[in-house]
Amino acid sequence: MDKQKVVLAYSGGLDTSVAIQWLRERHDLDVVALAIDVGQLRQDLEMVREKALGIGAVESIVRDVKTEYVDDFVSKALQANALYENKYPLVSALSRPIIVKHLVEEAHRQGAHYIAHGCTGKGNDQVRFEVGIMALDPDLGVLAPVRDWGMTREESMEYAKERGIPVPTTSESPYSIDDNLWGRAIECGVLEDPWTEPPEDIYVMTSAARTAADESEYVEISFREGLPVALDGRIMGLEEIVTGLNDVAGSHGFGRIDMIENRLVGLKSREIYEVPGALALIEAHKALEDVCLERDLLHYKLGVEQKWAELVYNGLWFSPLKEALDGFIESTQQLVTGDVKLRFFKGSCVVVGRRSDYSLYDYELATYDEADTFDHAASKGFIDLWGLPTKVWAHQRKRAGHEGEV
Ligand code: ARG
């Protein structure tokens, strides 16, 4: 009888390589390895594909989903100005749901009953994988070999050597790194001491501000309905815009984050991120919204943005609330069309100009010059009524013998 199948989210690293053998040995399953290309830097995915076959996967697939990733995931994060804890643009949190989607599709195609991932038991990613899989197909079984086997790194190296699985030969980076088009996350090693300044050599997308160019550089980003469509007047696809901005912003030393973050599983962790393009785009998008969104909508959206980021961080991309908030966010973007000018210089990114055909900024209302059309006299009545409840209350407080406290 044919063995049952498992589709494994494969990265080519030691853990998921050992997992191929482990799933065969311990669970007696045929392993289909699936590597998803979301724009990881410095990875030869053809080698990754062959490696899985060499270890004993019955099939090994590499799927390039970059276009889908920017169109359906990055674009939503940008329109939501999504920053978890007001800082982190969801790099890993954003890529997990698209990986999950392709794992589930592949499981269906293969008639597999299981999906496996290589996450440990301590992070957010295990939650994102498993809750995502539940949402898309609650009948699929999930296996988490790395969480289950409880081997230290040395033990898994030993396990790999005994079974002829290639182990990293060069002295491997002491960091745990995850990256995609939207940025790069770096953790572990010396970074686990929150007092230790990150060593310069962990960075690959961003230069140090002090060695960055001595000249500032301006970039104009054009948006249409909340999405960037051109850089410096040149029409481009979103993927090209993101990678282009990663280069420009990164070369000026912009886009590094060093933060303590609250993981869903309850612990705080020290995280370093390189997110030059993501942060520059979010800054620009916010600046355009400042002129295009009506006040109440803008203020309300700020709360929605925070909730959206939290849901996605917490593994609830595929959830009814997140989907409903998508609907809200999309409807806010109808008139977010126009241009934003950014200036990069030695680690900074500053918005220096914004314009839109739909701008709600009205010069004649805002100016202090002669062109002023704002009705100054109307402010008197406005303040009287706006302040009325406060005034009535102040009278009562005074009558009760309490003077205003300052
Ligand atoms: N702390 C970040 C998050 O939860 C980054 C996780 C990076 N993942 C990794 N396997 N290194 O989104």
Tab-separated table of C-alpha atoms and ligand atoms in Angstrom:
chain	number	residue	atom	x	y	z
A	1	MET	CA	0.000	0.000	0.000
A	2	ASP	CA	1.194	3.490	-0.765
A	3	LYS	CA	2.423	5.491	2.154
A	4	GLN	CA	0.549	8.578	3.253
A	5	LYS	CA	1.993	11.892	2.216
A	6	VAL	CA	3.100	14.983	4.072
A	7	VAL	CA	3.869	18.335	2.458
A	8	LEU	CA	6.804	19.942	4.273
A	9	ALA	CA	7.538	23.672	4.234
A	10	TYR	CA	11.172	23.341	3.206
A	11	SER	CA	13.843	26.025	3.498
A	12	GLY	CA	16.991	24.065	2.732
A	13	GLY	CA	18.390	24.704	6.222
A	14	LEU	CA	19.540	22.072	8.690
A	15	ASP	CA	16.272	21.767	10.602
A	16	THR	CA	13.947	21.215	7.686
A	17	SER	CA	16.525	18.931	6.055
A	18	VAL	CA	16.639	16.752	9.157
A	19	ALA	CA	12.848	16.938	9.211
A	20	ILE	CA	12.630	15.164	5.837
A	21	GLN	CA	14.403	12.135	7.242
A	22	TRP	CA	12.594	12.345	10.580
A	23	LEU	CA	9.162	12.356	8.920
A	24	ARG	CA	10.128	9.280	6.905
A	25	GLU	CA	11.661	7.441	9.840
A	26	ARG	CA	9.322	8.322	12.697
A	27	HIS	CA	6.074	8.824	10.868
A	28	ASP	CA	6.583	6.526	7.905
A	29	LEU	CA	5.416	9.216	5.482
A	30	ASP	CA	6.325	10.140	1.937
A	31	VAL	CA	7.665	13.684	2.072
A	32	VAL	CA	6.896	16.307	-0.544
A	33	ALA	CA	9.217	19.259	0.037
A	34	LEU	CA	7.847	22.663	-0.904
A	35	ALA	CA	10.095	25.723	-0.913
A	36	ILE	CA	8.334	29.025	-1.407
A	37	ASP	CA	10.154	31.919	-3.016
A	38	VAL	CA	9.001	35.128	-1.368
A	39	GLY	CA	12.123	37.003	-2.390
A	40	GLN	CA	14.700	35.634	0.057
A	41	LEU	CA	18.150	37.074	-0.562
A	42	ARG	CA	21.148	34.931	-1.372
A	43	GLN	CA	19.496	31.602	-1.820
A	44	ASP	CA	19.906	29.287	-4.748
A	45	LEU	CA	16.495	27.686	-4.752
A	46	GLU	CA	17.386	25.147	-7.421
A	47	MET	CA	20.041	23.820	-5.048
A	48	VAL	CA	17.476	23.803	-2.274
A	49	ARG	CA	15.156	21.766	-4.473
A	50	GLU	CA	17.806	19.198	-5.308
A	51	LYS	CA	18.934	18.970	-1.703
A	52	ALA	CA	15.510	17.783	-0.567
A	53	LEU	CA	15.527	15.035	-3.201
A	54	GLY	CA	19.022	13.997	-2.138
A	55	ILE	CA	17.812	13.551	1.429
A	56	GLY	CA	14.897	11.420	0.369
A	57	ALA	CA	11.891	13.578	-0.436
A	58	VAL	CA	9.679	11.832	-3.013
A	59	GLU	CA	9.100	15.142	-4.685
A	60	SER	CA	10.607	18.587	-4.311
A	61	ILE	CA	9.004	21.759	-5.541
A	62	VAL	CA	10.124	25.371	-5.610
A	63	ARG	CA	7.366	27.882	-6.175
A	64	ASP	CA	8.016	31.518	-7.011
A	65	VAL	CA	5.144	33.455	-5.463
A	66	LYS	CA	6.769	36.898	-5.412
A	67	THR	CA	4.180	38.544	-7.618
A	68	GLU	CA	1.294	37.137	-5.641
A	69	TYR	CA	3.091	38.107	-2.437
A	70	VAL	CA	3.366	41.769	-3.365
A	71	ASP	CA	-0.064	41.959	-4.988
A	72	ASP	CA	-2.124	40.251	-2.285
A	73	PHE	CA	-0.099	40.533	0.916
A	74	VAL	CA	2.430	43.376	0.820
A	75	SER	CA	-0.095	45.704	-0.805
A	76	LYS	CA	-2.576	45.130	2.020
A	77	ALA	CA	0.090	45.678	4.662
A	78	LEU	CA	1.076	48.944	3.006
A	79	GLN	CA	-2.474	50.237	2.733
A	80	ALA	CA	-2.882	49.334	6.408
A	81	ASN	CA	0.421	51.111	7.274
A	82	ALA	CA	0.909	47.944	9.269
A	83	LEU	CA	3.437	48.234	12.085
A	84	TYR	CA	3.171	45.805	14.992
A	85	GLU	CA	3.673	47.687	18.251
A	86	ASN	CA	4.019	50.794	16.086
A	87	LYS	CA	7.410	49.610	14.878
A	88	TYR	CA	7.657	46.283	13.069
A	89	PRO	CA	6.298	46.020	9.513
A	90	LEU	CA	5.395	42.310	9.842
A	91	VAL	CA	8.095	40.895	7.613
A	92	SER	CA	7.826	37.251	8.724
A	93	ALA	CA	4.230	37.536	9.847
A	94	LEU	CA	3.281	38.639	6.341
A	95	SER	CA	5.004	35.818	4.483
A	96	ARG	CA	3.634	32.957	6.583
A	97	PRO	CA	0.044	33.140	5.296
A	98	ILE	CA	1.093	32.956	1.641
A	99	ILE	CA	3.344	30.000	2.461
A	100	VAL	CA	0.419	28.362	4.254
A	101	LYS	CA	-1.864	28.962	1.291
A	102	HIS	CA	0.538	27.169	-1.044
A	103	LEU	CA	1.152	24.340	1.421
A	104	VAL	CA	-2.568	23.681	1.663
A	105	GLU	CA	-3.043	23.872	-2.107
A	106	GLU	CA	-0.179	21.431	-2.611
A	107	ALA	CA	-1.537	19.069	0.042
A	108	HIS	CA	-4.843	18.999	-1.817
A	109	ARG	CA	-3.142	18.458	-5.152
A	110	GLN	CA	-1.082	15.612	-3.721
A	111	GLY	CA	-3.881	14.056	-1.697
A	112	ALA	CA	-1.677	14.532	1.383
A	113	HIS	CA	-3.220	14.253	4.819
A	114	TYR	CA	-0.506	16.199	6.595
A	115	ILE	CA	1.453	19.410	6.457
A	116	ALA	CA	4.722	19.828	8.354
A	117	HIS	CA	6.676	22.940	9.304
A	118	GLY	CA	10.094	23.426	10.855
A	119	CYS	CA	9.231	25.942	13.581
A	120	THR	CA	10.364	25.599	17.153
A	121	GLY	CA	7.941	25.717	20.050
A	122	LYS	CA	8.899	29.195	21.133
A	123	GLY	CA	8.013	31.555	18.362
A	124	ASN	CA	5.125	33.136	16.550
A	125	ASP	CA	5.678	31.300	13.298
A	126	GLN	CA	4.353	27.955	14.590
A	127	VAL	CA	1.113	29.721	15.481
A	128	ARG	CA	0.875	31.409	12.089
A	129	PHE	CA	1.403	28.106	10.256
A	130	GLU	CA	-0.991	26.068	12.300
A	131	VAL	CA	-3.814	28.575	12.674
A	132	GLY	CA	-3.500	29.399	8.977
A	133	ILE	CA	-3.743	25.736	8.019
A	134	MET	CA	-6.750	25.301	10.321
A	135	ALA	CA	-8.466	28.226	8.652
A	136	LEU	CA	-7.938	26.933	5.129
A	137	ASP	CA	-8.555	23.251	5.795
A	138	PRO	CA	-9.460	22.241	9.336
A	139	ASP	CA	-9.214	18.551	8.377
A	140	LEU	CA	-5.499	18.557	7.552
A	141	GLY	CA	-3.131	17.178	10.175
A	142	VAL	CA	-0.140	19.272	11.210
A	143	LEU	CA	3.271	17.911	12.186
A	144	ALA	CA	5.929	20.022	13.859
A	145	PRO	CA	9.016	17.773	13.899
A	146	VAL	CA	11.465	20.409	15.145
A	147	ARG	CA	9.192	21.226	18.071
A	148	ASP	CA	8.682	17.517	18.806
A	149	TRP	CA	12.165	16.097	18.571
A	150	GLY	CA	13.695	18.356	21.187
A	151	MET	CA	17.222	17.981	19.776
A	152	THR	CA	19.842	20.649	20.376
A	153	ARG	CA	21.643	21.991	17.353
A	154	GLU	CA	24.597	19.680	18.070
A	155	GLU	CA	22.278	16.681	18.331
A	156	SER	CA	20.577	17.448	15.050
A	157	MET	CA	23.995	17.892	13.396
A	158	GLU	CA	24.917	14.457	14.759
A	159	TYR	CA	21.606	13.003	13.555
A	160	ALA	CA	22.221	14.503	10.123
A	161	LYS	CA	25.804	13.235	9.875
A	162	GLU	CA	24.789	9.695	10.805
A	163	ARG	CA	22.279	9.679	7.974
A	164	GLY	CA	24.343	11.373	5.326
A	165	ILE	CA	22.309	14.599	5.378
A	166	PRO	CA	24.512	17.527	4.342
A	167	VAL	CA	25.382	19.679	7.349
A	168	PRO	CA	26.611	23.270	7.132
A	169	THR	CA	30.380	23.097	6.663
A	170	THR	CA	31.343	26.732	6.990
A	171	SER	CA	31.086	28.058	10.506
A	172	GLU	CA	27.450	28.929	10.357
A	173	SER	CA	25.961	32.257	11.282
A	174	PRO	CA	24.995	32.304	14.958
A	175	TYR	CA	21.816	34.169	14.044
A	176	SER	CA	18.358	33.044	13.094
A	177	ILE	CA	17.421	34.922	9.976
A	178	ASP	CA	14.210	35.131	8.016
A	179	ASP	CA	13.765	37.369	5.022
A	180	ASN	CA	11.575	38.202	2.080
A	181	LEU	CA	10.842	41.160	-0.199
A	182	TRP	CA	9.368	43.154	2.671
A	183	GLY	CA	12.507	42.933	4.809
A	184	ARG	CA	14.746	40.839	6.985
A	185	ALA	CA	14.538	39.655	10.593
A	186	ILE	CA	17.622	38.780	12.646
A	187	GLU	CA	17.567	37.181	16.098
A	188	CYS	CA	19.644	35.030	18.508
A	189	GLY	CA	23.375	34.972	19.277
A	190	VAL	CA	24.747	38.094	20.960
A	191	LEU	CA	21.488	39.894	20.111
A	192	GLU	CA	19.818	38.026	22.960
A	193	ASP	CA	21.425	40.511	25.354
A	194	PRO	CA	19.280	43.625	24.899
A	195	TRP	CA	22.156	45.799	26.149
A	196	THR	CA	24.533	44.607	23.434
A	197	GLU	CA	24.729	46.828	20.388
A	198	PRO	CA	24.107	44.798	17.230
A	199	PRO	CA	27.371	44.065	15.425
A	200	GLU	CA	27.613	45.775	12.056
A	201	ASP	CA	28.081	42.498	10.182
A	202	ILE	CA	24.501	41.317	10.759
A	203	TYR	CA	23.221	43.834	8.231
A	204	VAL	CA	23.009	43.077	4.525
A	205	MET	CA	20.250	45.359	3.210
A	206	THR	CA	21.341	48.583	4.879
A	207	SER	CA	24.633	50.473	5.108
A	208	ALA	CA	25.748	52.085	8.323
A	209	ALA	CA	24.548	55.689	8.381
A	210	ARG	CA	28.062	57.001	8.969
A	211	THR	CA	29.455	55.331	5.846
A	212	ALA	CA	26.444	56.214	3.687
A	213	ALA	CA	26.712	58.773	0.887
A	214	ASP	CA	27.467	62.375	1.884
A	215	GLU	CA	24.878	63.595	-0.630
A	216	SER	CA	21.180	63.369	0.048
A	217	GLU	CA	18.935	61.697	-2.509
A	218	TYR	CA	15.348	62.520	-3.419
A	219	VAL	CA	12.827	59.936	-4.559
A	220	GLU	CA	9.327	60.678	-5.786
A	221	ILE	CA	6.750	57.939	-5.274
A	222	SER	CA	3.449	58.081	-7.156
A	223	PHE	CA	0.429	56.314	-5.714
A	224	ARG	CA	-2.862	55.292	-7.284
A	225	GLU	CA	-5.674	54.345	-4.944
A	226	GLY	CA	-3.268	53.711	-2.125
A	227	LEU	CA	-0.682	51.692	-4.033
A	228	PRO	CA	2.617	52.856	-5.465
A	229	VAL	CA	2.728	52.791	-9.253
A	230	ALA	CA	5.826	54.800	-10.168
A	231	LEU	CA	9.236	55.845	-8.879
A	232	ASP	CA	10.517	59.209	-10.106
A	233	GLY	CA	7.823	59.202	-12.753
A	234	ARG	CA	8.728	55.765	-14.135
A	235	ILE	CA	5.782	53.384	-14.073
A	236	MET	CA	6.728	50.063	-12.469
A	237	GLY	CA	5.186	47.033	-10.853
A	238	LEU	CA	4.948	46.880	-7.086
A	239	GLU	CA	7.693	44.265	-6.804
A	240	GLU	CA	10.125	46.485	-8.681
A	241	ILE	CA	9.163	49.466	-6.549
A	242	VAL	CA	9.728	47.576	-3.319
A	243	THR	CA	13.104	46.190	-4.395
A	244	GLY	CA	14.115	49.549	-5.897
A	245	LEU	CA	13.354	51.312	-2.625
A	246	ASN	CA	15.116	48.616	-0.617
A	247	ASP	CA	18.230	49.517	-2.582
A	248	VAL	CA	17.953	53.302	-2.422
A	249	ALA	CA	16.834	53.564	1.196
A	250	GLY	CA	19.212	50.820	2.330
A	251	SER	CA	22.181	52.455	0.668
A	252	HIS	CA	21.491	55.606	2.693
A	253	GLY	CA	21.462	53.609	5.910
A	254	PHE	CA	17.734	53.925	6.444
A	255	GLY	CA	15.514	51.092	7.666
A	256	ARG	CA	17.099	49.465	10.704
A	257	ILE	CA	14.989	48.570	13.720
A	258	ASP	CA	16.270	47.332	17.074
A	259	MET	CA	13.361	46.484	19.330
A	260	ILE	CA	12.042	44.418	22.172
A	261	GLU	CA	8.903	42.755	20.934
A	262	ASN	CA	6.036	40.959	22.652
A	263	ARG	CA	5.554	37.538	21.124
A	264	LEU	CA	2.140	35.944	21.123
A	265	VAL	CA	3.427	33.024	23.213
A	266	GLY	CA	4.013	35.440	26.080
A	267	LEU	CA	7.696	36.252	26.079
A	268	LYS	CA	9.598	39.350	25.079
A	269	SER	CA	12.328	38.971	22.511
A	270	ARG	CA	15.000	41.219	21.089
A	271	GLU	CA	14.610	41.617	17.349
A	272	ILE	CA	16.600	43.378	14.694
A	273	TYR	CA	14.960	44.193	11.391
A	274	GLU	CA	16.148	45.616	8.111
A	275	VAL	CA	13.168	47.116	6.369
A	276	PRO	CA	14.340	50.024	4.204
A	277	GLY	CA	11.753	49.789	1.422
A	278	ALA	CA	8.864	48.852	3.699
A	279	LEU	CA	9.399	51.741	6.090
A	280	ALA	CA	9.973	54.273	3.314
A	281	LEU	CA	6.794	53.178	1.544
A	282	ILE	CA	4.741	53.270	4.728
A	283	GLU	CA	6.059	56.773	5.522
A	284	ALA	CA	5.184	57.957	2.025
A	285	HIS	CA	1.772	56.309	2.050
A	286	LYS	CA	0.914	57.870	5.410
A	287	ALA	CA	1.993	61.280	4.141
A	288	LEU	CA	-0.344	60.997	1.181
A	289	GLU	CA	-3.194	59.838	3.392
A	290	ASP	CA	-2.609	62.911	5.545
A	291	VAL	CA	-3.776	65.092	2.672
A	292	CYS	CA	-6.301	62.720	1.088
A	293	LEU	CA	-8.244	61.263	4.013
A	294	GLU	CA	-10.977	63.199	5.745
A	295	ARG	CA	-10.226	63.780	9.443
A	296	ASP	CA	-12.625	61.319	11.071
A	297	LEU	CA	-11.720	58.583	8.623
A	298	LEU	CA	-8.002	59.158	9.150
A	299	HIS	CA	-8.347	59.034	12.929
A	300	TYR	CA	-10.532	55.946	12.865
A	301	LYS	CA	-8.179	54.206	10.469
A	302	LEU	CA	-5.282	54.616	12.915
A	303	GLY	CA	-7.068	52.286	15.333
A	304	VAL	CA	-7.947	49.825	12.573
A	305	GLU	CA	-4.319	49.776	11.428
A	306	GLN	CA	-3.110	48.802	14.852
A	307	LYS	CA	-5.699	46.042	15.156
A	308	TRP	CA	-4.923	44.766	11.662
A	309	ALA	CA	-1.202	44.530	12.426
A	310	GLU	CA	-1.914	42.745	15.679
A	311	LEU	CA	-4.177	40.185	14.006
A	312	VAL	CA	-1.642	39.455	11.301
A	313	TYR	CA	1.209	39.270	13.813
A	314	ASN	CA	-0.852	36.833	15.869
A	315	GLY	CA	-1.443	34.441	12.991
A	316	LEU	CA	-4.969	35.524	12.107
A	317	TRP	CA	-4.473	36.530	8.470
A	318	PHE	CA	-7.229	34.121	7.487
A	319	SER	CA	-9.863	35.216	9.977
A	320	PRO	CA	-13.239	36.917	9.771
A	321	LEU	CA	-12.182	40.076	11.612
A	322	LYS	CA	-9.043	40.548	9.544
A	323	GLU	CA	-11.042	40.070	6.339
A	324	ALA	CA	-13.672	42.566	7.460
A	325	LEU	CA	-10.973	45.106	8.286
A	326	ASP	CA	-9.507	44.550	4.797
A	327	GLY	CA	-12.843	45.728	3.441
A	328	PHE	CA	-12.703	48.871	5.546
A	329	ILE	CA	-9.127	49.644	4.575
A	330	GLU	CA	-9.798	49.113	0.892
A	331	SER	CA	-12.684	51.544	0.935
A	332	THR	CA	-10.487	54.220	2.531
A	333	GLN	CA	-8.052	54.126	-0.386
A	334	GLN	CA	-10.344	55.357	-3.191
A	335	LEU	CA	-8.881	58.871	-3.289
A	336	VAL	CA	-5.356	58.119	-2.078
A	337	THR	CA	-3.813	59.085	-5.403
A	338	GLY	CA	-0.887	61.457	-5.769
A	339	ASP	CA	2.853	61.903	-5.264
A	340	VAL	CA	5.159	61.993	-2.278
A	341	LYS	CA	8.721	63.258	-2.254
A	342	LEU	CA	11.188	61.605	0.131
A	343	ARG	CA	14.691	62.717	1.013
A	344	PHE	CA	17.210	60.123	2.174
A	345	PHE	CA	20.324	61.176	4.011
A	346	LYS	CA	22.629	59.318	6.414
A	347	GLY	CA	20.087	57.022	8.031
A	348	SER	CA	17.077	59.265	7.699
A	349	CYS	CA	14.067	59.293	5.425
A	350	VAL	CA	12.050	62.483	5.499
A	351	VAL	CA	8.865	63.352	3.689
A	352	VAL	CA	9.542	66.721	2.064
A	353	GLY	CA	6.546	67.075	-0.233
A	354	ARG	CA	3.145	65.649	-1.065
A	355	ARG	CA	0.535	66.523	-3.701
A	356	SER	CA	-2.722	65.070	-4.937
A	357	ASP	CA	-5.553	66.012	-7.263
A	358	TYR	CA	-7.818	64.892	-4.438
A	359	SER	CA	-5.979	66.733	-1.707
A	360	LEU	CA	-8.226	68.035	1.058
A	361	TYR	CA	-5.579	70.566	1.988
A	362	ASP	CA	-7.038	73.894	0.947
A	363	TYR	CA	-4.523	76.709	0.669
A	364	GLU	CA	-7.175	79.407	0.963
A	365	LEU	CA	-8.445	77.887	4.188
A	366	ALA	CA	-4.982	77.281	5.641
A	367	THR	CA	-3.114	80.452	4.694
A	368	TYR	CA	-2.422	83.386	6.999
A	369	ASP	CA	-1.991	85.640	3.956
A	370	GLU	CA	-4.567	87.859	2.237
A	371	ALA	CA	-5.923	84.949	0.212
A	372	ASP	CA	-7.449	83.635	3.446
A	373	THR	CA	-11.113	82.603	3.092
A	374	PHE	CA	-11.474	80.979	6.509
A	375	ASP	CA	-14.283	82.597	8.508
A	376	HIS	CA	-12.431	83.762	11.635
A	377	ALA	CA	-15.582	85.262	13.145
A	378	ALA	CA	-17.362	81.876	12.962
A	379	SER	CA	-14.798	80.471	15.394
A	380	LYS	CA	-16.314	82.511	18.219
A	381	GLY	CA	-19.689	80.744	18.052
A	382	PHE	CA	-18.009	77.403	17.435
A	383	ILE	CA	-15.921	77.712	20.603
A	384	ASP	CA	-18.912	78.821	22.686
A	385	LEU	CA	-20.871	75.691	21.774
A	386	TRP	CA	-17.894	73.310	21.720
A	387	GLY	CA	-16.910	74.453	25.206
A	388	LEU	CA	-20.460	74.620	26.568
A	389	PRO	CA	-20.468	71.238	28.366
A	390	THR	CA	-17.130	72.031	29.995
A	391	LYS	CA	-18.339	75.458	31.037
A	392	VAL	CA	-21.537	74.128	32.654
A	393	TRP	CA	-19.525	71.520	34.521
A	394	ALA	CA	-16.990	74.124	35.698
A	395	HIS	CA	-19.801	76.235	37.150
A	396	GLN	CA	-21.108	73.289	39.146
A	397	ARG	CA	-17.656	72.386	40.422
A	398	LYS	CA	-17.167	75.952	41.561
A	399	ARG	CA	-20.576	76.001	43.302
A	400	ALA	CA	-19.543	72.841	45.181
A	401	GLY	CA	-16.540	74.723	46.528
A	402	HIS	CA	-13.818	73.208	44.337
A	403	GLU	CA	-11.776	75.605	42.356
A	404	GLY	CA	-10.308	74.404	39.095
A	405	GLU	CA	-7.182	72.418	39.751
A	406	VAL	CA	-4.242	72.950	37.506
B	1	ARG	N1	9.855	38.076	15.608
B	1	ARG	C1	9.477	38.196	14.241
B	1	ARG	C2	8.074	37.685	14.045
B	1	ARG	O1	7.571	37.010	14.878
B	1	ARG	C3	10.464	37.532	13.316
B	1	ARG	C4	10.447	36.042	13.295
B	1	ARG	C5	11.546	35.533	12.444
B	1	ARG	N2	11.460	34.141	12.237
B	1	ARG	C6	12.502	33.333	12.229
B	1	ARG	N3	12.257	32.074	12.034
B	1	ARG	N4	13.719	33.768	12.396
B	1	ARG	O2	7.438	37.993	13.079
